[in-house]
Short mmCIF file of C-alpha atoms in Angstrom, two decimals:
data_model
loop_
_atom_site.label_atom_id
_atom_site.label_comp_id
_atom_site.label_asym_id
_atom_site.label_seq_id
_atom_site.Cartn_x
_atom_site.Cartn_y
_atom_site.Cartn_z
CA MET A 1 42.84 36.59 -74.44
CA THR A 2 41.20 38.29 -77.34
CA ASN A 3 41.89 37.19 -80.87
CA GLU A 4 42.56 40.67 -82.19
CA THR A 5 46.07 41.16 -83.43
CA ARG A 6 48.35 42.91 -81.03
CA ARG A 7 50.35 45.79 -82.42
CA ASP A 8 53.72 47.12 -81.41
CA LEU A 9 54.07 50.52 -79.84
CA ARG A 10 57.14 52.67 -80.10
CA MET A 11 57.54 56.09 -78.60
CA VAL A 12 60.54 58.39 -78.53
CA GLY A 13 60.78 61.73 -76.82
CA THR A 14 58.22 63.33 -74.57
CA THR A 15 55.08 61.47 -75.44
CA THR A 16 51.70 60.51 -74.15
CA SER A 17 49.56 57.66 -75.31
CA ALA A 18 46.46 55.87 -74.18
CA GLY A 19 46.87 52.45 -72.66
CA GLY A 20 45.56 49.31 -74.25
CA VAL A 21 46.59 45.92 -75.50
CA PHE A 22 49.90 45.66 -77.35
CA ARG A 23 52.48 43.16 -78.43
CA ASN A 24 55.80 44.84 -77.74
CA ILE A 25 56.23 48.31 -76.34
CA LYS A 26 59.45 50.20 -76.66
CA LEU A 27 59.74 53.56 -74.98
CA THR A 28 62.57 56.03 -74.92
CA GLY A 29 62.44 59.37 -73.22
CA GLU A 30 59.68 60.69 -71.08
CA SER A 31 56.52 58.72 -71.65
CA ARG A 32 53.10 58.59 -70.17
CA LEU A 33 50.52 55.89 -70.78
CA SER A 34 47.16 57.05 -69.56
CA GLY A 35 45.34 53.82 -68.88
CA ASP A 36 45.76 50.12 -68.22
CA VAL A 37 48.38 48.44 -70.35
CA ASP A 38 48.57 44.81 -71.35
CA CYS A 39 51.50 43.63 -73.44
CA TYR A 40 53.99 40.84 -74.02
CA LYS A 41 57.09 42.87 -73.61
CA LEU A 42 57.77 46.36 -72.42
CA SER A 43 61.16 47.98 -72.54
CA ASN A 44 61.63 51.45 -71.26
CA THR A 45 64.58 53.75 -71.15
CA GLY A 46 63.92 56.99 -69.37
CA ASP A 47 60.96 58.14 -67.40
CA LEU A 48 57.69 56.25 -67.59
CA THR A 49 54.39 56.94 -65.89
CA ILE A 50 51.39 54.68 -66.28
CA ASN A 51 48.06 55.96 -65.06
CA GLY A 52 46.72 52.49 -64.57
CA SER A 53 47.86 48.94 -64.18
CA LEU A 54 50.53 47.18 -66.17
CA ARG A 55 50.54 43.57 -67.15
CA SER A 56 53.52 42.46 -69.17
CA GLU A 57 55.12 39.09 -69.66
CA GLU A 58 58.54 40.63 -69.89
CA LEU A 59 59.72 43.90 -68.53
CA GLY A 60 62.98 45.73 -69.08
CA LEU A 61 63.46 49.02 -67.32
CA THR A 62 66.21 51.55 -67.22
CA GLY A 63 65.31 54.71 -65.43
CA GLU A 64 62.24 55.65 -63.51
CA CYS A 65 58.92 53.92 -63.75
CA GLU A 66 55.79 54.84 -61.88
CA ILE A 67 52.71 52.63 -62.09
CA GLN A 68 49.62 54.03 -60.49
CA GLY A 69 47.90 50.67 -60.36
CA SER A 70 49.18 47.14 -60.06
CA LEU A 71 52.03 45.44 -61.83
CA GLN A 72 51.92 41.86 -62.99
CA THR A 73 54.83 40.32 -64.81
CA SER A 74 56.66 37.05 -65.39
CA LYS A 75 60.12 38.31 -65.86
CA ALA A 76 61.43 41.73 -64.96
CA ARG A 77 64.94 43.10 -65.24
CA GLY A 78 66.23 46.58 -64.81
CA ARG A 79 67.92 49.30 -62.93
CA GLY A 80 66.60 52.54 -61.63
CA GLU A 81 63.46 53.14 -59.69
CA ILE A 82 60.09 51.40 -59.75
CA LYS A 83 57.08 52.72 -57.93
CA VAL A 84 53.91 50.67 -57.91
CA SER A 85 50.88 51.99 -56.07
CA ASN A 86 48.76 48.93 -55.80
CA GLY A 87 50.61 45.66 -55.54
CA LEU A 88 53.27 43.86 -57.50
CA ARG A 89 53.13 40.25 -58.55
CA GLY A 90 55.91 38.62 -60.51
CA GLU A 91 57.63 35.34 -61.17
CA ASN A 92 61.22 36.33 -61.66
CA ILE A 93 62.43 39.78 -60.76
CA LYS A 94 65.97 41.06 -60.75
CA PHE A 95 66.44 44.73 -60.14
CA THR A 96 69.14 47.15 -59.21
CA GLY A 97 67.91 50.31 -57.60
CA SER A 98 64.85 51.04 -55.58
CA ILE A 99 61.47 49.35 -55.55
CA ASP A 100 58.57 50.99 -53.81
CA VAL A 101 55.31 49.10 -53.56
CA GLY A 102 52.02 50.16 -52.02
CA GLY A 103 50.12 47.00 -51.15
CA ASP A 104 51.78 43.60 -51.34
CA CYS A 105 54.80 42.54 -53.33
CA GLU A 106 54.75 38.85 -54.18
CA ALA A 107 57.30 37.11 -56.37
CA GLY A 108 58.72 33.73 -57.19
CA SER A 109 62.26 34.86 -57.15
CA LEU A 110 63.16 38.37 -56.18
CA GLU A 111 66.68 39.69 -56.37
CA VAL A 112 67.19 43.29 -55.41
CA ASP A 113 70.42 45.22 -55.18
CA GLY A 114 69.43 48.48 -53.62
CA ALA A 115 66.41 49.22 -51.52
CA ILE A 116 62.90 47.93 -51.31
CA ASN A 117 59.93 49.37 -49.50
CA VAL A 118 56.69 47.46 -49.30
CA ALA A 119 53.65 48.74 -47.46
CA GLY A 120 52.15 45.30 -46.91
CA LEU A 121 53.54 41.82 -47.35
CA LEU A 122 56.77 41.10 -49.15
CA SER A 123 56.75 37.49 -50.15
CA ALA A 124 59.05 35.48 -52.36
CA ASP A 125 60.04 31.87 -52.74
CA ARG A 126 63.57 33.11 -52.91
CA LEU A 127 64.39 36.56 -51.70
CA ASP A 128 67.88 37.87 -52.21
CA LEU A 129 68.24 41.37 -50.94
CA LYS A 130 71.47 43.30 -50.97
CA MET A 131 70.81 46.56 -49.25
CA TYR A 132 72.27 49.85 -50.33
CA GLY A 133 69.76 51.92 -48.43
CA PRO A 134 66.97 51.61 -45.88
CA CYS A 135 64.43 48.89 -46.62
CA LYS A 136 61.05 48.28 -45.07
CA ALA A 137 58.17 45.84 -45.19
CA THR A 138 55.42 45.13 -42.72
CA GLU A 139 55.68 41.39 -43.22
CA ILE A 140 58.12 39.22 -45.08
CA GLY A 141 57.43 35.61 -45.92
CA GLY A 142 58.75 32.90 -48.18
CA SER A 143 60.91 29.84 -48.27
CA ILE A 144 64.46 31.10 -48.62
CA LEU A 145 65.03 34.64 -47.44
CA ARG A 146 68.43 36.20 -47.57
CA VAL A 147 69.07 39.78 -46.53
CA LYS A 148 72.51 41.29 -46.67
CA ARG A 149 74.09 44.67 -46.66
CA SER A 150 75.84 45.35 -49.89
CA LYS A 151 79.59 45.67 -49.62
CA ALA A 152 79.40 48.89 -51.56
CA THR A 153 77.55 50.61 -48.71
CA ARG A 154 80.81 51.07 -46.89
CA ILE A 155 81.98 53.34 -49.64
CA ILE A 156 78.63 55.06 -49.91
CA ASN A 157 78.61 55.67 -46.19
CA LEU A 158 81.87 57.51 -46.49
CA LEU A 159 80.20 59.99 -48.78
CA LYS A 160 76.96 60.46 -46.88
CA SER A 161 76.53 59.26 -43.38
CA SER A 162 72.75 59.40 -42.89
CA ASP A 163 70.72 56.75 -44.74
CA HIS A 164 71.65 53.45 -43.21
CA ALA A 165 71.20 50.24 -45.08
CA VAL A 166 68.94 48.56 -42.55
CA LEU A 167 65.83 46.47 -43.01
CA TYR A 168 62.82 47.11 -40.82
CA ALA A 169 60.04 44.57 -40.59
CA GLU A 170 57.43 43.60 -38.05
CA GLN A 171 57.47 39.96 -38.93
CA ILE A 172 59.69 37.71 -40.99
CA GLU A 173 58.77 34.12 -41.71
CA GLY A 174 60.58 31.62 -43.89
CA ASP A 175 61.93 28.11 -44.05
CA LYS A 176 65.47 29.31 -44.27
CA VAL A 177 66.12 32.83 -43.07
CA GLU A 178 69.44 34.64 -43.14
CA LEU A 179 69.47 38.21 -41.97
CA GLU A 180 71.98 41.01 -41.59
CA HIS A 181 71.37 44.51 -40.31
CA THR A 182 67.72 43.90 -39.66
CA GLU A 183 65.36 45.21 -37.05
CA ALA A 184 62.35 42.96 -36.68
CA GLY A 185 59.68 42.18 -34.13
CA VAL A 186 59.37 38.46 -34.77
CA VAL A 187 61.40 36.09 -36.92
CA ARG A 188 60.07 32.60 -37.47
CA GLY A 189 61.72 29.83 -39.41
CA ASN A 190 63.15 26.35 -39.51
CA HIS A 191 66.70 27.39 -39.98
CA VAL A 192 67.45 30.92 -38.83
CA LYS A 193 70.74 32.70 -39.08
CA ILE A 194 70.99 36.11 -37.53
CA GLY A 195 74.02 37.90 -38.90
CA PRO A 196 75.69 41.08 -37.69
CA GLY A 197 73.84 44.26 -36.85
CA CYS A 198 70.43 42.78 -36.07
CA GLU A 199 67.93 43.66 -33.38
CA ILE A 200 65.22 41.05 -33.12
CA GLY A 201 62.47 40.93 -30.54
CA ARG A 202 61.77 37.25 -30.72
CA VAL A 203 63.01 34.35 -32.78
CA GLU A 204 60.97 31.17 -33.09
CA TYR A 205 62.89 28.41 -34.80
CA ARG A 206 62.53 24.73 -35.41
CA ASP A 207 65.87 23.20 -36.37
CA LYS A 208 68.70 25.58 -35.93
CA LEU A 209 69.45 29.09 -34.79
CA GLU A 210 72.72 30.95 -35.16
CA VAL A 211 73.16 34.40 -33.75
CA HIS A 212 76.10 36.65 -34.52
CA LYS A 213 77.74 38.04 -31.43
CA GLY A 214 77.13 41.60 -32.53
CA SER A 215 73.36 41.14 -32.68
CA THR A 216 70.67 41.08 -30.05
CA VAL A 217 67.78 38.68 -29.86
CA LYS A 218 65.57 39.34 -26.85
CA GLU A 219 63.78 36.03 -26.82
CA LYS A 220 64.62 32.68 -28.41
CA VAL A 221 62.07 29.91 -28.63
CA GLN A 222 62.57 26.50 -30.12
CA ARG A 223 59.46 24.64 -31.09
CA MET B 1 27.77 29.72 -35.55
CA GLU B 2 30.96 31.68 -35.01
CA GLN B 3 33.83 30.72 -37.24
CA GLU B 4 36.53 28.68 -35.58
CA LEU B 5 40.04 29.92 -36.22
CA ILE B 6 43.39 28.19 -36.46
CA SER B 7 46.72 29.96 -36.07
CA LYS B 8 49.32 29.80 -38.79
CA LYS B 9 51.66 27.86 -36.55
CA GLU B 10 49.06 25.23 -35.73
CA LEU B 11 48.17 24.95 -39.37
CA LEU B 12 51.76 24.38 -40.48
CA ASP B 13 52.26 21.76 -37.77
CA GLU B 14 49.01 19.98 -38.40
CA LYS B 15 49.41 19.77 -42.15
CA GLY B 16 53.18 19.45 -42.23
CA ILE B 17 53.65 22.25 -44.72
CA SER B 18 56.35 24.87 -44.82
CA TYR B 19 56.19 28.65 -44.75
CA GLY B 20 57.41 28.63 -48.31
CA GLN B 21 54.50 26.50 -49.49
CA LEU B 22 51.97 28.61 -47.69
CA TYR B 23 53.28 31.86 -49.10
CA ARG B 24 53.62 30.31 -52.57
CA TRP B 25 50.03 29.16 -52.51
CA LYS B 26 48.92 32.57 -51.37
CA ARG B 27 50.86 34.17 -54.20
CA LYS B 28 49.26 31.81 -56.68
CA GLN B 29 45.91 32.79 -55.22
CA LEU B 30 45.12 29.28 -54.12
CA ILE B 31 44.34 30.69 -50.71
CA PRO B 32 42.21 33.81 -50.76
CA GLU B 33 43.52 36.99 -49.23
CA GLU B 34 40.60 37.39 -46.85
CA TRP B 35 41.33 34.09 -45.13
CA PHE B 36 44.47 35.64 -43.68
CA ILE B 37 43.13 37.16 -40.51
CA ARG B 38 45.58 39.22 -38.51
CA LYS B 39 45.11 39.44 -34.79
CA SER B 40 47.29 40.71 -32.02
CA THR B 41 48.20 38.20 -29.40
CA PHE B 42 50.54 38.46 -26.44
CA THR B 43 53.46 37.49 -28.68
CA GLY B 44 52.64 40.16 -31.22
CA GLN B 45 50.78 39.96 -34.49
CA GLU B 46 49.70 36.50 -35.53
CA THR B 47 47.88 35.26 -38.56
CA PHE B 48 44.81 33.09 -38.22
CA PHE B 49 42.66 31.25 -40.72
CA PRO B 50 39.07 30.09 -40.73
CA LYS B 51 39.72 26.52 -39.61
CA ASP B 52 37.33 24.45 -41.71
CA LEU B 53 37.93 26.42 -44.85
CA ILE B 54 41.69 26.36 -44.73
CA LEU B 55 41.98 22.70 -43.72
CA THR B 56 39.79 21.50 -46.58
CA ARG B 57 41.56 23.85 -48.97
CA ILE B 58 45.01 22.61 -47.96
CA ASP B 59 43.89 18.98 -48.33
CA LYS B 60 42.57 19.79 -51.76
CA ILE B 61 45.79 21.48 -52.81
CA MET B 62 47.93 18.64 -51.47
CA ASN B 63 45.81 16.07 -53.26
CA MET B 64 45.82 17.81 -56.57
CA LYS B 65 49.21 19.44 -56.71
CA ASP B 66 50.91 16.35 -58.13
CA ASP B 67 48.61 16.21 -61.12
CA LEU B 68 48.07 19.88 -61.83
CA SER B 69 50.32 22.89 -62.02
CA LEU B 70 49.68 25.58 -59.44
CA ASP B 71 48.20 27.83 -62.11
CA GLU B 72 45.74 25.16 -63.18
CA LEU B 73 44.90 24.61 -59.56
CA ALA B 74 44.23 28.29 -59.10
CA ASP B 75 41.60 28.19 -61.82
CA LYS B 76 39.96 25.25 -60.13
CA LEU B 77 39.86 26.92 -56.76
CA SER B 78 38.96 30.40 -57.90
CA PRO B 79 36.46 31.94 -55.51
CA LEU B 80 34.42 33.29 -58.38
CA LEU B 81 31.32 31.45 -59.34
CA PRO B 82 32.30 28.60 -61.60
CA ALA B 83 30.75 28.48 -65.03
CA PHE B 84 28.73 25.46 -64.12
CA GLU B 85 25.17 24.86 -65.08
CA LEU B 86 22.78 22.08 -64.34
CA ARG B 87 19.41 21.13 -65.68
CA LYS B 88 16.57 20.94 -63.20
CA ALA B 89 16.03 17.28 -63.92
CA ASP B 90 19.64 16.51 -63.08
CA LEU B 91 19.49 18.60 -59.97
CA PHE B 92 16.54 16.51 -58.91
CA LYS B 93 18.17 13.23 -59.81
CA ARG B 94 21.50 13.93 -58.16
CA ASN B 95 19.87 14.94 -54.93
CA ILE B 96 22.02 18.02 -54.52
CA VAL B 97 19.18 19.92 -52.89
CA SER B 98 16.20 18.27 -51.32
CA HIS B 99 13.02 17.68 -53.26
CA VAL B 100 11.06 19.86 -50.89
CA VAL B 101 13.10 22.85 -51.94
CA LEU B 102 12.62 22.17 -55.62
CA GLU B 103 8.91 21.67 -55.22
CA ARG B 104 8.47 24.77 -53.19
CA PHE B 105 10.75 27.18 -55.00
CA ALA B 106 11.09 25.81 -58.49
CA SER B 107 7.75 24.18 -59.24
CA GLU B 108 7.08 26.62 -62.07
CA ASP B 109 10.33 25.86 -63.84
CA LYS B 110 10.24 23.20 -66.52
CA GLU B 111 12.30 20.05 -66.08
CA SER B 112 14.56 21.15 -68.92
CA VAL B 113 15.35 24.54 -67.42
CA VAL B 114 19.08 25.09 -66.98
CA TYR B 115 20.18 26.73 -63.74
CA THR B 116 23.26 28.89 -63.46
CA TYR B 117 25.70 28.29 -60.66
CA GLU B 118 24.34 31.31 -58.91
CA LYS B 119 20.86 29.88 -58.87
CA LEU B 120 22.15 26.52 -57.71
CA LEU B 121 23.97 28.28 -54.93
CA TYR B 122 20.78 30.00 -53.76
CA PHE B 123 18.90 26.72 -53.69
CA TYR B 124 21.75 25.07 -51.90
CA ILE B 125 21.86 27.69 -49.16
CA VAL B 126 18.11 27.68 -48.68
CA ASP B 127 18.21 23.92 -48.50
CA LYS B 128 21.02 23.97 -45.99
CA LEU B 129 19.20 26.28 -43.60
CA LEU B 130 15.94 24.39 -44.00
CA GLN B 131 17.62 21.09 -43.31
CA ALA B 132 19.26 22.51 -40.22
CA GLY B 133 15.77 23.23 -38.99
CA GLU B 134 16.63 26.85 -38.48
CA MET B 135 14.34 28.35 -41.04
CA SER B 136 10.74 27.97 -42.17
CA LEU B 137 9.64 27.62 -45.78
CA GLU B 138 8.16 31.14 -45.80
CA GLU B 139 11.47 32.51 -44.64
CA GLY B 140 13.04 30.52 -47.43
CA ASP B 141 11.08 32.62 -49.92
CA LYS B 142 12.42 35.76 -48.35
CA LEU B 143 15.97 34.45 -48.31
CA LEU B 144 15.83 33.46 -51.95
CA GLN B 145 14.59 36.92 -52.86
CA THR B 146 17.28 38.62 -50.77
CA MET B 147 20.05 36.69 -52.47
CA LYS B 148 18.58 37.23 -55.93
CA ASP B 149 18.29 40.95 -55.36
CA HIS B 150 21.55 41.62 -53.64
CA TYR B 151 24.13 38.89 -54.06
CA PRO B 152 25.11 39.89 -57.62
CA LYS B 153 25.97 43.36 -56.33
CA PHE B 154 29.00 41.94 -54.55
CA GLU B 155 30.44 40.95 -57.92
CA GLY B 156 32.29 37.99 -56.51
CA LYS B 157 33.73 39.86 -53.57
CA PRO B 158 33.62 37.87 -50.37
CA CYS B 159 30.46 38.23 -48.35
CA GLU B 160 28.49 36.57 -45.61
CA LEU B 161 24.87 35.85 -45.12
CA LEU B 162 23.30 36.74 -41.81
CA PHE B 163 20.03 35.35 -40.61
CA MET B 164 18.63 36.80 -37.42
CA ARG B 165 15.42 36.88 -35.54
CA LYS B 166 13.95 39.16 -32.95
CA MET B 167 10.71 38.39 -31.16
CA GLY B 168 9.84 35.90 -33.85
CA VAL B 169 10.38 38.32 -36.71
CA SER B 170 13.14 37.18 -38.98
CA SER B 171 15.38 39.06 -41.33
CA PHE B 172 18.29 38.45 -43.65
CA ALA B 173 21.32 40.49 -44.56
CA LEU B 174 24.31 40.15 -46.81
CA LEU B 175 27.47 41.89 -45.73
CA SER B 176 30.93 42.11 -47.15
CA VAL B 177 33.72 40.62 -45.10
CA PRO B 178 35.76 41.14 -43.09
CA ALA B 179 33.25 43.02 -40.98
CA GLU B 180 32.27 43.19 -37.37
CA ILE B 181 28.65 43.48 -36.53
CA TYR B 182 26.86 44.02 -33.25
CA PHE B 183 23.19 43.70 -32.57
CA GLU B 184 20.82 45.26 -30.10
CA THR B 185 19.80 42.99 -27.27
CA GLY B 186 17.03 40.60 -28.11
CA VAL B 187 18.33 39.91 -31.57
CA LYS B 188 19.25 36.30 -32.01
CA LEU B 189 21.75 35.48 -34.71
CA ILE B 190 20.53 32.20 -36.11
CA ALA B 191 23.01 31.63 -38.86
CA ARG B 192 26.03 33.32 -40.26
CA LEU B 193 27.55 31.68 -43.24
CA SER B 194 30.22 32.60 -45.69
CA MET B 195 29.11 32.58 -49.29
CA ALA B 196 32.60 31.55 -50.37
CA GLU B 197 32.38 28.54 -48.12
CA SER B 198 29.02 27.60 -49.54
CA ILE B 199 30.36 27.94 -53.07
CA GLU B 200 33.14 25.55 -52.10
CA HIS B 201 30.81 23.02 -50.54
CA LEU B 202 28.49 23.09 -53.48
CA LYS B 203 31.42 22.70 -55.84
CA GLY B 204 32.40 19.62 -53.90
CA LYS B 205 28.89 18.20 -54.22
CA LEU B 206 28.71 18.84 -57.93
CA GLU B 207 32.01 17.22 -58.78
#
């Protein structure tokens, strides 16, 4: 890292600024950063668009955030909506709302209450997904993967019947996999638990497989 | 010299590692993206790896992971050219490339000249092909020039070196991977080697 001193950036209202290297960034309102941003901490309340990539040790978001590049962070917290065009990499992410990633989404621990859509690979050492809406990823991989439908969806479904909280994936691989309401081509794991509402083409497991009676698994292979 | 592949399943069984470890290492960029080769098989999509590369890489990770953090490991294994330089005299002494190569291609350089990793890599590759008996010294000149002219353009992106011959006339090419390439009949592919792999091997020799 460069030795130059990092400055803080604060913006309130409808503002635009160039990107750059900062210490702490605090944004309120409708902000646009037109370039790559590198900072220690970014907190945003409102609507944020970054025309570039964001790299921030810590990230706190409330509202909408669109990053037209990649996102790299150690710790991210927030609620609202994140859209990343070109890959997300993080250590510890906890988010309520919707995450939309073009490219791969890779995290150490990823806890999402809401919906997540990943164009490529979704990977996490620990994935904890509580679905409020439809979720999708081409591939999911990691050590402990837990996908559940949030209890609140029952209430939401009373209000609008369409969007079902279901996860679609071509392939899911993990050491310990627990799924609910998932449609997947292949699930591979050591310990696999298929909960209610699943439709799985093929499960390959090593130690243990449990299948809920309300789910279908076309093919089961122990290896 | 087609690359031999190993499926993810075989890899996990052979090395006794878990899905979690594999994905963690990928996330930490200990295993490069382009080694994950997706192919459709009768059971659906499967992931394959270049066998030699991944097996040596996994051994390396397993050996070092107790002493180093994953982030430190990532720096060590980075596919970019390491900032490593070596004086010509040392290169000679340590027998990293054969003396023939140094005499032929580096006779004008003084003993004290310091070679960059890039330069070392070129010598190493030329040496490798010469030693395999696949290439003549004159072709070595051409190869060295090709790499000098074009390899930097890849800016560290993965690429392969192709060496082919048709009716005795040889030619070289560098191409970015993954790529499929087909030749007209009569062209004989003599060598196809991954630059990343060569970087790795050389790194091993220099340590």
